[in-house]
């Protein structure tokens, strides 16, 4: 199934080759040894790759909140063991040289492919984000600023854009923490809308890792933590085998503070 | 999510002329300021364009046939959500264009990428069965794991389809919960069918579910259940 999946069905009108902006990545200084697999995964993931632009760096569109929190976390990369993850235009650039499960290979013809969360490359128009990961705590913090091209309700980010940001943070965290690769499930409870151009801080925790599955939770909130935008739980697997996908559907109660009446939990599907 | 069928306005530079001759909107510089009132042009993007694959066109034609007896209706889809629309003014009275001026810098997310690069889709609604079907072709800018569609892109389309179903069934509503199970990855640039239906209504709550299948119906790619809550104009 997987090998067949690499045959591209649609034909596009043209291929567009984007000019690459060569940028030297900051050198990663590792204080720990390569004892644990997380450390070695992180070091390979963050290897300096010349000729590739790292989009997870400040630019003129970043709001003051995002800039100041970024600098705070950058300081912590020197003292507290946090690591800033690079972010390239395509996942292929990330996985070059990485160990992949059997059956998953890098297709050859994808000059024009972009990772979804870097689909809009004009500064400030789409996704502006940076992910910091802590190898030993197995936590991530993603600073996310949605641009006007991510709009849903007027002036606010589309729910799907936040879902994608959460999925992307889960994906990178799961890979580095437990070699998770594909998302199996996502359960999101939306609480408040994120105004376009403002900062949402996503805190991701790895709850547990068992049976080749990585279970994670995420809270997206404002910087002062006064407004919770959404909560999410997710599961990633290492192997893309369909046997690992459960048949049951999980349901969640909605604990919205501003709901007039309590939302009852739904009956699980049998 | 909020989807309004009201009038949409496009900056002159992004006009879509005859299919095949549209130029991508300028992305490298800000569009010049213009007023909403000057022109009122609807550009419906839920129609075939050169980037649509054969599968996509076949499906579209199949569903267009179904609209002939009136049971199914094709839902138009636009690039911009106008702050001037009645629904927006009712529920989002403070909504204003981002960064001041009256230029529509904002774009509806699934319509903000260039033709063929991102989301190519068309939705059809059956008001008798309260079902909305979306035919979706994910382009090369929606990559996730190499060669496959990003989970977030699928989530975005599911949210949009579920939202369209909720909107037609109960009026303006926002996503409260979205629970997705991904079963099989979707190859990039392939076509899938998202079938959504309204399960039940309890007061202001709308329970909507959907599944994502391959064109031949043999592969179940993912499933989702969701809760939408109708907006109360007095409280927002």
GROMACS .gro file of C-alpha atoms in nm:
model
  506
    1UNK     CA    1   0.000   0.000   0.000
    2UNK     CA    2   0.272   0.241   0.092
    3UNK     CA    3   0.478   0.194  -0.221
    4UNK     CA    4   0.171   0.249  -0.436
    5UNK     CA    5   0.099   0.561  -0.242
    6UNK     CA    6   0.402   0.735  -0.382
    7UNK     CA    7   0.261   0.749  -0.732
    8UNK     CA    8   0.136   1.101  -0.770
    9UNK     CA    9  -0.215   1.091  -0.912
   10UNK     CA   10  -0.276   1.458  -0.994
   11UNK     CA   11  -0.094   1.655  -1.257
   12UNK     CA   12  -0.012   2.016  -1.186
   13UNK     CA   13   0.003   2.290  -1.440
   14UNK     CA   14   0.355   2.394  -1.360
   15UNK     CA   15   0.636   2.333  -1.123
   16UNK     CA   16   0.762   2.631  -0.940
   17UNK     CA   17   1.114   2.630  -0.812
   18UNK     CA   18   1.160   2.863  -0.521
   19UNK     CA   19   1.491   3.035  -0.478
   20UNK     CA   20   1.662   2.895  -0.174
   21UNK     CA   21   1.815   3.144   0.061
   22UNK     CA   22   2.131   2.990   0.195
   23UNK     CA   23   2.152   3.044   0.565
   24UNK     CA   24   2.394   2.896   0.808
   25UNK     CA   25   2.213   2.746   1.107
   26UNK     CA   26   2.335   2.830   1.453
   27UNK     CA   27   2.569   2.562   1.574
   28UNK     CA   28   2.404   2.327   1.821
   29UNK     CA   29   2.603   2.273   2.136
   30UNK     CA   30   2.515   1.948   2.308
   31UNK     CA   31   2.610   1.918   2.669
   32UNK     CA   32   2.485   1.562   2.713
   33UNK     CA   33   2.638   1.251   2.566
   34UNK     CA   34   2.473   1.040   2.298
   35UNK     CA   35   2.356   0.791   2.560
   36UNK     CA   36   1.979   0.810   2.514
   37UNK     CA   37   1.812   0.768   2.177
   38UNK     CA   38   1.629   1.100   2.221
   39UNK     CA   39   1.958   1.283   2.238
   40UNK     CA   40   2.088   1.120   1.923
   41UNK     CA   41   1.760   1.184   1.742
   42UNK     CA   42   1.774   1.548   1.843
   43UNK     CA   43   2.133   1.590   1.738
   44UNK     CA   44   2.070   1.440   1.395
   45UNK     CA   45   1.749   1.639   1.355
   46UNK     CA   46   1.924   1.965   1.439
   47UNK     CA   47   2.234   1.902   1.231
   48UNK     CA   48   2.359   2.205   1.051
   49UNK     CA   49   2.231   2.190   0.694
   50UNK     CA   50   2.387   2.445   0.468
   51UNK     CA   51   2.182   2.581   0.180
   52UNK     CA   52   1.852   2.535   0.363
   53UNK     CA   53   1.658   2.825   0.505
   54UNK     CA   54   1.544   2.783   0.864
   55UNK     CA   55   1.203   2.947   0.889
   56UNK     CA   56   1.190   2.919   1.267
   57UNK     CA   57   1.380   3.242   1.318
   58UNK     CA   58   1.249   3.590   1.404
   59UNK     CA   59   1.142   3.819   1.125
   60UNK     CA   60   0.976   4.157   1.095
   61UNK     CA   61   0.623   4.014   1.114
   62UNK     CA   62   0.665   3.866   1.462
   63UNK     CA   63   0.464   4.048   1.726
   64UNK     CA   64   0.645   4.180   2.036
   65UNK     CA   65   0.509   3.898   2.255
   66UNK     CA   66   0.646   3.636   2.020
   67UNK     CA   67   0.984   3.805   1.997
   68UNK     CA   68   1.030   3.843   2.369
   69UNK     CA   69   0.919   3.489   2.448
   70UNK     CA   70   1.145   3.360   2.174
   71UNK     CA   71   1.443   3.534   2.329
   72UNK     CA   72   1.350   3.401   2.672
   73UNK     CA   73   1.345   3.047   2.539
   74UNK     CA   74   1.664   3.103   2.341
   75UNK     CA   75   1.835   3.186   2.669
   76UNK     CA   76   1.703   2.862   2.810
   77UNK     CA   77   1.865   2.668   2.528
   78UNK     CA   78   2.198   2.767   2.680
   79UNK     CA   79   2.115   2.695   3.041
   80UNK     CA   80   1.814   2.468   3.085
   81UNK     CA   81   1.855   2.205   2.818
   82UNK     CA   82   1.596   2.335   2.572
   83UNK     CA   83   1.663   2.291   2.202
   84UNK     CA   84   1.526   2.510   1.924
   85UNK     CA   85   1.414   2.293   1.634
   86UNK     CA   86   1.493   2.405   1.280
   87UNK     CA   87   1.204   2.430   1.039
   88UNK     CA   88   1.255   2.379   0.668
   89UNK     CA   89   1.029   2.424   0.371
   90UNK     CA   90   0.986   2.052   0.315
   91UNK     CA   91   0.979   1.753   0.543
   92UNK     CA   92   1.220   1.593   0.305
   93UNK     CA   93   1.487   1.836   0.419
   94UNK     CA   94   1.423   1.729   0.776
   95UNK     CA   95   1.436   1.359   0.715
   96UNK     CA   96   1.745   1.345   0.499
   97UNK     CA   97   1.977   1.115   0.681
   98UNK     CA   98   1.716   1.012   0.937
   99UNK     CA   99   1.620   0.655   1.009
  100UNK     CA  100   1.274   0.579   0.871
  101UNK     CA  101   1.054   0.275   0.922
  102UNK     CA  102   1.062   0.006   0.658
  103UNK     CA  103   0.845   0.088   0.362
  104UNK     CA  104   0.863   0.465   0.397
  105UNK     CA  105   1.106   0.619   0.153
  106UNK     CA  106   1.166   0.969   0.025
  107UNK     CA  107   1.005   1.010  -0.316
  108UNK     CA  108   1.235   1.149  -0.581
  109UNK     CA  109   1.023   1.405  -0.759
  110UNK     CA  110   0.910   1.661  -0.507
  111UNK     CA  111   1.082   1.984  -0.592
  112UNK     CA  112   0.758   2.167  -0.549
  113UNK     CA  113   0.638   2.009  -0.227
  114UNK     CA  114   0.611   2.206   0.094
  115UNK     CA  115   0.529   2.103   0.444
  116UNK     CA  116   0.180   2.229   0.519
  117UNK     CA  117   0.285   2.458   0.800
  118UNK     CA  118   0.528   2.634   0.566
  119UNK     CA  119   0.287   2.653   0.274
  120UNK     CA  120   0.269   3.031   0.280
  121UNK     CA  121   0.615   3.173   0.272
  122UNK     CA  122   0.550   3.545   0.267
  123UNK     CA  123   0.651   3.671   0.609
  124UNK     CA  124   0.361   3.716   0.841
  125UNK     CA  125   0.089   3.601   0.600
  126UNK     CA  126   0.054   3.238   0.708
  127UNK     CA  127   0.214   3.032   0.981
  128UNK     CA  128   0.480   3.199   1.186
  129UNK     CA  129   0.605   2.951   1.441
  130UNK     CA  130   0.901   2.808   1.623
  131UNK     CA  131   0.920   2.491   1.831
  132UNK     CA  132   1.144   2.441   2.131
  133UNK     CA  133   1.192   2.087   2.259
  134UNK     CA  134   1.326   1.960   2.590
  135UNK     CA  135   1.480   1.614   2.541
  136UNK     CA  136   1.478   1.495   2.899
  137UNK     CA  137   1.143   1.640   3.003
  138UNK     CA  138   0.991   1.531   2.668
  139UNK     CA  139   0.802   1.855   2.637
  140UNK     CA  140   0.767   2.107   2.359
  141UNK     CA  141   0.671   2.469   2.345
  142UNK     CA  142   0.551   2.607   2.015
  143UNK     CA  143   0.515   2.980   1.963
  144UNK     CA  144   0.249   3.025   1.695
  145UNK     CA  145   0.135   3.347   1.530
  146UNK     CA  146  -0.137   3.296   1.265
  147UNK     CA  147  -0.135   3.542   0.974
  148UNK     CA  148  -0.428   3.684   0.777
  149UNK     CA  149  -0.418   3.405   0.520
  150UNK     CA  150  -0.513   3.157   0.791
  151UNK     CA  151  -0.843   3.324   0.860
  152UNK     CA  152  -1.168   3.146   0.933
  153UNK     CA  153  -1.410   3.369   1.119
  154UNK     CA  154  -1.323   3.732   1.031
  155UNK     CA  155  -1.022   3.847   1.230
  156UNK     CA  156  -0.958   3.504   1.380
  157UNK     CA  157  -0.753   3.202   1.285
  158UNK     CA  158  -0.925   2.907   1.116
  159UNK     CA  159  -0.976   2.613   1.349
  160UNK     CA  160  -0.800   2.394   1.096
  161UNK     CA  161  -0.487   2.607   1.111
  162UNK     CA  162  -0.460   2.553   1.486
  163UNK     CA  163  -0.531   2.183   1.439
  164UNK     CA  164  -0.248   2.169   1.188
  165UNK     CA  165  -0.012   2.353   1.421
  166UNK     CA  166  -0.094   2.114   1.702
  167UNK     CA  167  -0.051   1.816   1.471
  168UNK     CA  168   0.283   1.946   1.349
  169UNK     CA  169   0.411   2.005   1.703
  170UNK     CA  170   0.289   1.660   1.806
  171UNK     CA  171   0.461   1.512   1.505
  172UNK     CA  172   0.804   1.662   1.574
  173UNK     CA  173   0.776   1.595   1.949
  174UNK     CA  174   0.667   1.236   1.897
  175UNK     CA  175   0.952   1.172   1.659
  176UNK     CA  176   1.217   1.310   1.890
  177UNK     CA  177   1.070   1.163   2.207
  178UNK     CA  178   0.975   0.820   2.084
  179UNK     CA  179   1.028   0.795   1.709
  180UNK     CA  180   0.659   0.845   1.646
  181UNK     CA  181   0.586   0.914   1.283
  182UNK     CA  182   0.222   0.923   1.179
  183UNK     CA  183  -0.069   1.075   1.367
  184UNK     CA  184  -0.336   0.820   1.450
  185UNK     CA  185  -0.581   1.039   1.635
  186UNK     CA  186  -0.642   1.400   1.733
  187UNK     CA  187  -0.906   1.522   1.975
  188UNK     CA  188  -0.942   1.896   1.995
  189UNK     CA  189  -1.165   2.102   2.221
  190UNK     CA  190  -1.181   2.458   2.094
  191UNK     CA  191  -1.243   2.714   2.365
  192UNK     CA  192  -1.169   3.059   2.226
  193UNK     CA  193  -1.077   3.202   1.891
  194UNK     CA  194  -0.721   3.319   1.828
  195UNK     CA  195  -0.706   3.671   1.687
  196UNK     CA  196  -0.503   3.688   1.368
  197UNK     CA  197  -0.159   3.832   1.434
  198UNK     CA  198  -0.150   3.747   1.803
  199UNK     CA  199   0.063   3.489   1.981
  200UNK     CA  200  -0.063   3.147   2.088
  201UNK     CA  201   0.167   2.939   2.306
  202UNK     CA  202   0.127   2.563   2.261
  203UNK     CA  203   0.258   2.352   2.548
  204UNK     CA  204   0.293   1.989   2.451
  205UNK     CA  205   0.363   1.704   2.691
  206UNK     CA  206   0.434   1.342   2.619
  207UNK     CA  207   0.200   1.154   2.851
  208UNK     CA  208   0.328   0.806   2.783
  209UNK     CA  209   0.497   0.587   2.527
  210UNK     CA  210   0.385   0.227   2.493
  211UNK     CA  211   0.335  -0.036   2.224
  212UNK     CA  212   0.506   0.182   1.963
  213UNK     CA  213   0.256   0.461   2.029
  214UNK     CA  214   0.328   0.806   2.167
  215UNK     CA  215   0.046   0.972   2.360
  216UNK     CA  216   0.057   1.350   2.392
  217UNK     CA  217  -0.147   1.639   2.520
  218UNK     CA  218  -0.141   2.006   2.427
  219UNK     CA  219  -0.280   2.330   2.564
  220UNK     CA  220  -0.286   2.636   2.342
  221UNK     CA  221  -0.318   2.959   2.539
  222UNK     CA  222  -0.227   3.323   2.543
  223UNK     CA  223   0.111   3.422   2.677
  224UNK     CA  224  -0.031   3.530   3.013
  225UNK     CA  225  -0.227   3.203   3.030
  226UNK     CA  226  -0.547   3.395   3.095
  227UNK     CA  227  -0.711   3.272   2.775
  228UNK     CA  228  -0.716   2.906   2.680
  229UNK     CA  229  -0.762   2.874   2.305
  230UNK     CA  230  -0.787   2.498   2.282
  231UNK     CA  231  -0.689   2.169   2.439
  232UNK     CA  232  -0.590   1.867   2.242
  233UNK     CA  233  -0.476   1.511   2.287
  234UNK     CA  234  -0.308   1.308   2.019
  235UNK     CA  235  -0.153   0.977   1.942
  236UNK     CA  236   0.130   0.899   1.702
  237UNK     CA  237   0.262   0.565   1.590
  238UNK     CA  238   0.601   0.468   1.463
  239UNK     CA  239   0.484   0.208   1.217
  240UNK     CA  240   0.222   0.313   0.961
  241UNK     CA  241   0.062  -0.032   0.986
  242UNK     CA  242  -0.318  -0.009   0.975
  243UNK     CA  243  -0.339  -0.284   1.237
  244UNK     CA  244  -0.241  -0.033   1.498
  245UNK     CA  245  -0.540   0.192   1.427
  246UNK     CA  246  -0.818   0.116   1.677
  247UNK     CA  247  -1.178   0.089   1.566
  248UNK     CA  248  -1.331   0.279   1.856
  249UNK     CA  249  -1.401   0.648   1.841
  250UNK     CA  250  -1.318   0.852   2.149
  251UNK     CA  251  -1.541   1.130   2.272
  252UNK     CA  252  -1.464   1.418   2.501
  253UNK     CA  253  -1.678   1.633   2.724
  254UNK     CA  254  -1.657   2.001   2.651
  255UNK     CA  255  -1.566   2.202   2.956
  256UNK     CA  256  -1.618   2.546   2.803
  257UNK     CA  257  -1.640   2.807   3.071
  258UNK     CA  258  -1.860   3.035   2.868
  259UNK     CA  259  -2.123   2.772   2.780
  260UNK     CA  260  -2.458   2.841   2.936
  261UNK     CA  261  -2.532   2.475   2.995
  262UNK     CA  262  -2.299   2.187   3.066
  263UNK     CA  263  -2.231   1.972   2.765
  264UNK     CA  264  -2.307   1.610   2.840
  265UNK     CA  265  -2.051   1.348   2.741
  266UNK     CA  266  -2.150   1.157   2.433
  267UNK     CA  267  -2.212   0.787   2.430
  268UNK     CA  268  -1.909   0.608   2.289
  269UNK     CA  269  -1.972   0.429   1.963
  270UNK     CA  270  -1.993   0.057   2.016
  271UNK     CA  271  -1.641   2.726   1.147
  272UNK     CA  272  -1.808   3.031   1.011
  273UNK     CA  273  -1.874   3.013   0.640
  274UNK     CA  274  -2.075   3.297   0.499
  275UNK     CA  275  -2.232   3.289   0.157
  276UNK     CA  276  -2.245   3.666   0.129
  277UNK     CA  277  -2.087   3.886  -0.132
  278UNK     CA  278  -1.712   3.858  -0.171
  279UNK     CA  279  -1.476   4.114  -0.305
  280UNK     CA  280  -1.145   4.052  -0.477
  281UNK     CA  281  -0.859   4.292  -0.535
  282UNK     CA  282  -0.821   4.360  -0.907
  283UNK     CA  283  -0.487   4.183  -0.923
  284UNK     CA  284  -0.635   3.852  -0.816
  285UNK     CA  285  -0.921   3.834  -1.063
  286UNK     CA  286  -0.967   3.495  -1.213
  287UNK     CA  287  -1.032   3.534  -1.582
  288UNK     CA  288  -1.113   3.249  -1.815
  289UNK     CA  289  -0.989   2.925  -1.671
  290UNK     CA  290  -0.630   2.863  -1.755
  291UNK     CA  291  -0.529   3.223  -1.782
  292UNK     CA  292  -0.541   3.317  -1.415
  293UNK     CA  293  -0.216   3.447  -1.279
  294UNK     CA  294  -0.126   3.377  -0.919
  295UNK     CA  295  -0.193   3.673  -0.691
  296UNK     CA  296   0.118   3.871  -0.600
  297UNK     CA  297   0.252   3.726  -0.281
  298UNK     CA  298   0.575   3.910  -0.246
  299UNK     CA  299   0.425   4.258  -0.180
  300UNK     CA  300   0.116   4.394  -0.013
  301UNK     CA  301  -0.182   4.457  -0.244
  302UNK     CA  302  -0.261   4.826  -0.298
  303UNK     CA  303  -0.535   4.966  -0.073
  304UNK     CA  304  -0.883   4.963  -0.227
  305UNK     CA  305  -1.233   5.005  -0.099
  306UNK     CA  306  -1.494   4.735  -0.061
  307UNK     CA  307  -1.770   4.942  -0.209
  308UNK     CA  308  -1.602   5.005  -0.541
  309UNK     CA  309  -1.653   4.665  -0.701
  310UNK     CA  310  -1.856   4.365  -0.610
  311UNK     CA  311  -1.723   4.061  -0.787
  312UNK     CA  312  -1.808   3.709  -0.685
  313UNK     CA  313  -1.545   3.460  -0.780
  314UNK     CA  314  -1.666   3.112  -0.700
  315UNK     CA  315  -1.371   2.880  -0.655
  316UNK     CA  316  -1.567   2.555  -0.622
  317UNK     CA  317  -1.547   2.505  -0.997
  318UNK     CA  318  -1.306   2.303  -1.212
  319UNK     CA  319  -0.975   2.461  -1.300
  320UNK     CA  320  -0.666   2.335  -1.485
  321UNK     CA  321  -0.511   2.192  -1.169
  322UNK     CA  322  -0.796   1.946  -1.114
  323UNK     CA  323  -0.705   1.586  -1.190
  324UNK     CA  324  -0.920   1.355  -1.398
  325UNK     CA  325  -1.059   1.187  -1.086
  326UNK     CA  326  -1.159   1.524  -0.946
  327UNK     CA  327  -1.338   1.628  -1.263
  328UNK     CA  328  -1.522   1.298  -1.292
  329UNK     CA  329  -1.645   1.322  -0.937
  330UNK     CA  330  -1.749   1.682  -0.990
  331UNK     CA  331  -1.949   1.588  -1.298
  332UNK     CA  332  -2.114   1.300  -1.110
  333UNK     CA  333  -2.226   1.532  -0.834
  334UNK     CA  334  -2.336   1.802  -1.076
  335UNK     CA  335  -2.566   1.543  -1.233
  336UNK     CA  336  -2.715   1.484  -0.890
  337UNK     CA  337  -2.799   1.853  -0.858
  338UNK     CA  338  -3.028   1.835  -1.161
  339UNK     CA  339  -3.327   1.703  -0.969
  340UNK     CA  340  -3.291   1.962  -0.696
  341UNK     CA  341  -3.206   1.726  -0.411
  342UNK     CA  342  -2.838   1.821  -0.417
  343UNK     CA  343  -2.696   2.169  -0.435
  344UNK     CA  344  -2.341   2.281  -0.514
  345UNK     CA  345  -2.208   2.518  -0.251
  346UNK     CA  346  -2.017   2.821  -0.378
  347UNK     CA  347  -1.686   2.903  -0.211
  348UNK     CA  348  -1.500   3.233  -0.203
  349UNK     CA  349  -1.156   3.357  -0.113
  350UNK     CA  350  -1.259   3.633   0.126
  351UNK     CA  351  -1.499   3.668   0.414
  352UNK     CA  352  -1.647   4.012   0.387
  353UNK     CA  353  -1.678   4.209   0.710
  354UNK     CA  354  -1.978   4.381   0.550
  355UNK     CA  355  -2.195   4.067   0.543
  356UNK     CA  356  -2.499   4.047   0.769
  357UNK     CA  357  -2.383   3.738   0.951
  358UNK     CA  358  -2.044   3.884   1.025
  359UNK     CA  359  -2.193   4.207   1.153
  360UNK     CA  360  -2.433   4.016   1.377
  361UNK     CA  361  -2.184   3.779   1.534
  362UNK     CA  362  -1.855   3.966   1.495
  363UNK     CA  363  -1.944   4.333   1.527
  364UNK     CA  364  -1.584   4.422   1.605
  365UNK     CA  365  -1.445   4.246   1.301
  366UNK     CA  366  -1.224   4.471   1.099
  367UNK     CA  367  -0.963   4.411   0.833
  368UNK     CA  368  -0.625   4.322   0.976
  369UNK     CA  369  -0.370   4.602   0.991
  370UNK     CA  370  -0.623   4.878   0.924
  371UNK     CA  371  -0.726   5.025   0.588
  372UNK     CA  372  -1.003   4.861   0.393
  373UNK     CA  373  -0.799   4.617   0.191
  374UNK     CA  374  -0.891   4.252   0.224
  375UNK     CA  375  -0.554   4.128   0.341
  376UNK     CA  376  -0.719   3.833   0.504
  377UNK     CA  377  -0.819   3.528   0.308
  378UNK     CA  378  -1.024   3.229   0.402
  379UNK     CA  379  -0.760   2.973   0.493
  380UNK     CA  380  -0.853   2.686   0.261
  381UNK     CA  381  -0.868   2.935  -0.028
  382UNK     CA  382  -0.548   3.122   0.046
  383UNK     CA  383  -0.306   2.912  -0.156
  384UNK     CA  384  -0.248   2.937  -0.530
  385UNK     CA  385  -0.443   2.731  -0.779
  386UNK     CA  386  -0.346   2.368  -0.759
  387UNK     CA  387  -0.094   2.412  -0.479
  388UNK     CA  388  -0.313   2.373  -0.175
  389UNK     CA  389  -0.678   2.293  -0.124
  390UNK     CA  390  -0.881   2.224  -0.437
  391UNK     CA  391  -1.232   2.132  -0.336
  392UNK     CA  392  -1.601   2.158  -0.407
  393UNK     CA  393  -1.888   2.088  -0.170
  394UNK     CA  394  -2.236   1.959  -0.238
  395UNK     CA  395  -2.523   1.959   0.008
  396UNK     CA  396  -2.837   1.747   0.030
  397UNK     CA  397  -3.086   1.938   0.241
  398UNK     CA  398  -3.327   1.647   0.275
  399UNK     CA  399  -3.071   1.408   0.422
  400UNK     CA  400  -2.868   1.687   0.589
  401UNK     CA  401  -2.552   1.560   0.425
  402UNK     CA  402  -2.262   1.753   0.285
  403UNK     CA  403  -2.011   1.590   0.055
  404UNK     CA  404  -1.678   1.749  -0.026
  405UNK     CA  405  -1.455   1.633  -0.308
  406UNK     CA  406  -1.101   1.730  -0.220
  407UNK     CA  407  -0.770   1.726  -0.398
  408UNK     CA  408  -0.473   1.812  -0.175
  409UNK     CA  409  -0.185   1.984  -0.354
  410UNK     CA  410   0.191   1.981  -0.301
  411UNK     CA  411   0.192   2.255  -0.038
  412UNK     CA  412  -0.003   2.036   0.203
  413UNK     CA  413   0.270   1.786   0.266
  414UNK     CA  414   0.306   1.605   0.595
  415UNK     CA  415   0.504   1.286   0.620
  416UNK     CA  416   0.690   1.259   0.293
  417UNK     CA  417   0.454   1.178   0.007
  418UNK     CA  418   0.139   1.216   0.214
  419UNK     CA  419  -0.110   1.481   0.308
  420UNK     CA  420  -0.050   1.659   0.640
  421UNK     CA  421  -0.285   1.554   0.919
  422UNK     CA  422  -0.358   1.920   0.978
  423UNK     CA  423  -0.464   1.969   0.617
  424UNK     CA  424  -0.708   1.681   0.647
  425UNK     CA  425  -0.829   1.827   0.975
  426UNK     CA  426  -0.882   2.164   0.806
  427UNK     CA  427  -1.092   2.012   0.528
  428UNK     CA  428  -1.289   1.799   0.772
  429UNK     CA  429  -1.355   2.104   0.985
  430UNK     CA  430  -1.466   2.300   0.678
  431UNK     CA  431  -1.696   2.022   0.556
  432UNK     CA  432  -1.844   1.958   0.899
  433UNK     CA  433  -1.890   2.331   0.939
  434UNK     CA  434  -2.070   2.363   0.607
  435UNK     CA  435  -2.303   2.080   0.711
  436UNK     CA  436  -2.369   2.243   1.048
  437UNK     CA  437  -2.424   2.582   0.887
  438UNK     CA  438  -2.687   2.453   0.649
  439UNK     CA  439  -2.858   2.253   0.919
  440UNK     CA  440  -2.860   2.499   1.204
  441UNK     CA  441  -2.718   2.834   1.104
  442UNK     CA  442  -2.396   3.005   1.205
  443UNK     CA  443  -2.203   2.780   1.440
  444UNK     CA  444  -1.848   2.737   1.565
  445UNK     CA  445  -1.647   2.423   1.618
  446UNK     CA  446  -1.636   2.321   1.980
  447UNK     CA  447  -1.497   1.968   1.958
  448UNK     CA  448  -1.324   1.785   1.676
  449UNK     CA  449  -1.216   1.424   1.717
  450UNK     CA  450  -1.032   1.266   1.431
  451UNK     CA  451  -0.907   0.913   1.379
  452UNK     CA  452  -0.654   0.877   1.100
  453UNK     CA  453  -0.655   0.527   0.956
  454UNK     CA  454  -0.462   0.535   0.633
  455UNK     CA  455  -0.242   0.817   0.507
  456UNK     CA  456  -0.366   1.006   0.202
  457UNK     CA  457  -0.112   1.031  -0.082
  458UNK     CA  458  -0.029   1.389  -0.175
  459UNK     CA  459  -0.212   1.514  -0.487
  460UNK     CA  460  -0.475   1.240  -0.474
  461UNK     CA  461  -0.850   1.294  -0.456
  462UNK     CA  462  -1.069   1.194  -0.162
  463UNK     CA  463  -1.436   1.224  -0.078
  464UNK     CA  464  -1.542   1.364   0.259
  465UNK     CA  465  -1.893   1.254   0.353
  466UNK     CA  466  -2.045   1.441   0.644
  467UNK     CA  467  -2.387   1.421   0.801
  468UNK     CA  468  -2.578   1.580   1.082
  469UNK     CA  469  -2.630   1.319   1.355
  470UNK     CA  470  -2.844   1.510   1.599
  471UNK     CA  471  -2.937   1.851   1.732
  472UNK     CA  472  -2.977   1.934   2.100
  473UNK     CA  473  -3.071   2.295   2.152
  474UNK     CA  474  -2.774   2.496   2.028
  475UNK     CA  475  -2.556   2.187   1.990
  476UNK     CA  476  -2.508   2.025   1.652
  477UNK     CA  477  -2.345   1.683   1.637
  478UNK     CA  478  -2.188   1.622   1.298
  479UNK     CA  479  -1.970   1.335   1.182
  480UNK     CA  480  -1.780   1.253   0.866
  481UNK     CA  481  -1.551   1.006   0.699
  482UNK     CA  482  -1.286   1.042   0.432
  483UNK     CA  483  -1.279   0.780   0.158
  484UNK     CA  484  -1.087   0.716  -0.158
  485UNK     CA  485  -1.259   0.780  -0.492
  486UNK     CA  486  -1.344   0.413  -0.540
  487UNK     CA  487  -1.486   0.391  -0.191
  488UNK     CA  488  -1.256   0.102  -0.099
  489UNK     CA  489  -1.020   0.283   0.136
  490UNK     CA  490  -1.131   0.453   0.455
  491UNK     CA  491  -0.868   0.718   0.522
  492UNK     CA  492  -1.007   0.882   0.834
  493UNK     CA  493  -1.315   0.950   1.040
  494UNK     CA  494  -1.423   1.236   1.260
  495UNK     CA  495  -1.696   1.331   1.500
  496UNK     CA  496  -1.758   1.688   1.602
  497UNK     CA  497  -1.968   1.920   1.809
  498UNK     CA  498  -2.067   2.261   1.675
  499UNK     CA  499  -2.237   2.523   1.885
  500UNK     CA  500  -2.475   2.774   1.733
  501UNK     CA  501  -2.365   3.127   1.804
  502UNK     CA  502  -2.585   3.346   2.015
  503UNK     CA  503  -2.581   3.697   1.865
  504UNK     CA  504  -2.636   3.857   2.204
  505UNK     CA  505  -2.348   3.686   2.375
  506UNK     CA  506  -2.061   3.695   2.128
   0.00000   0.00000   0.00000
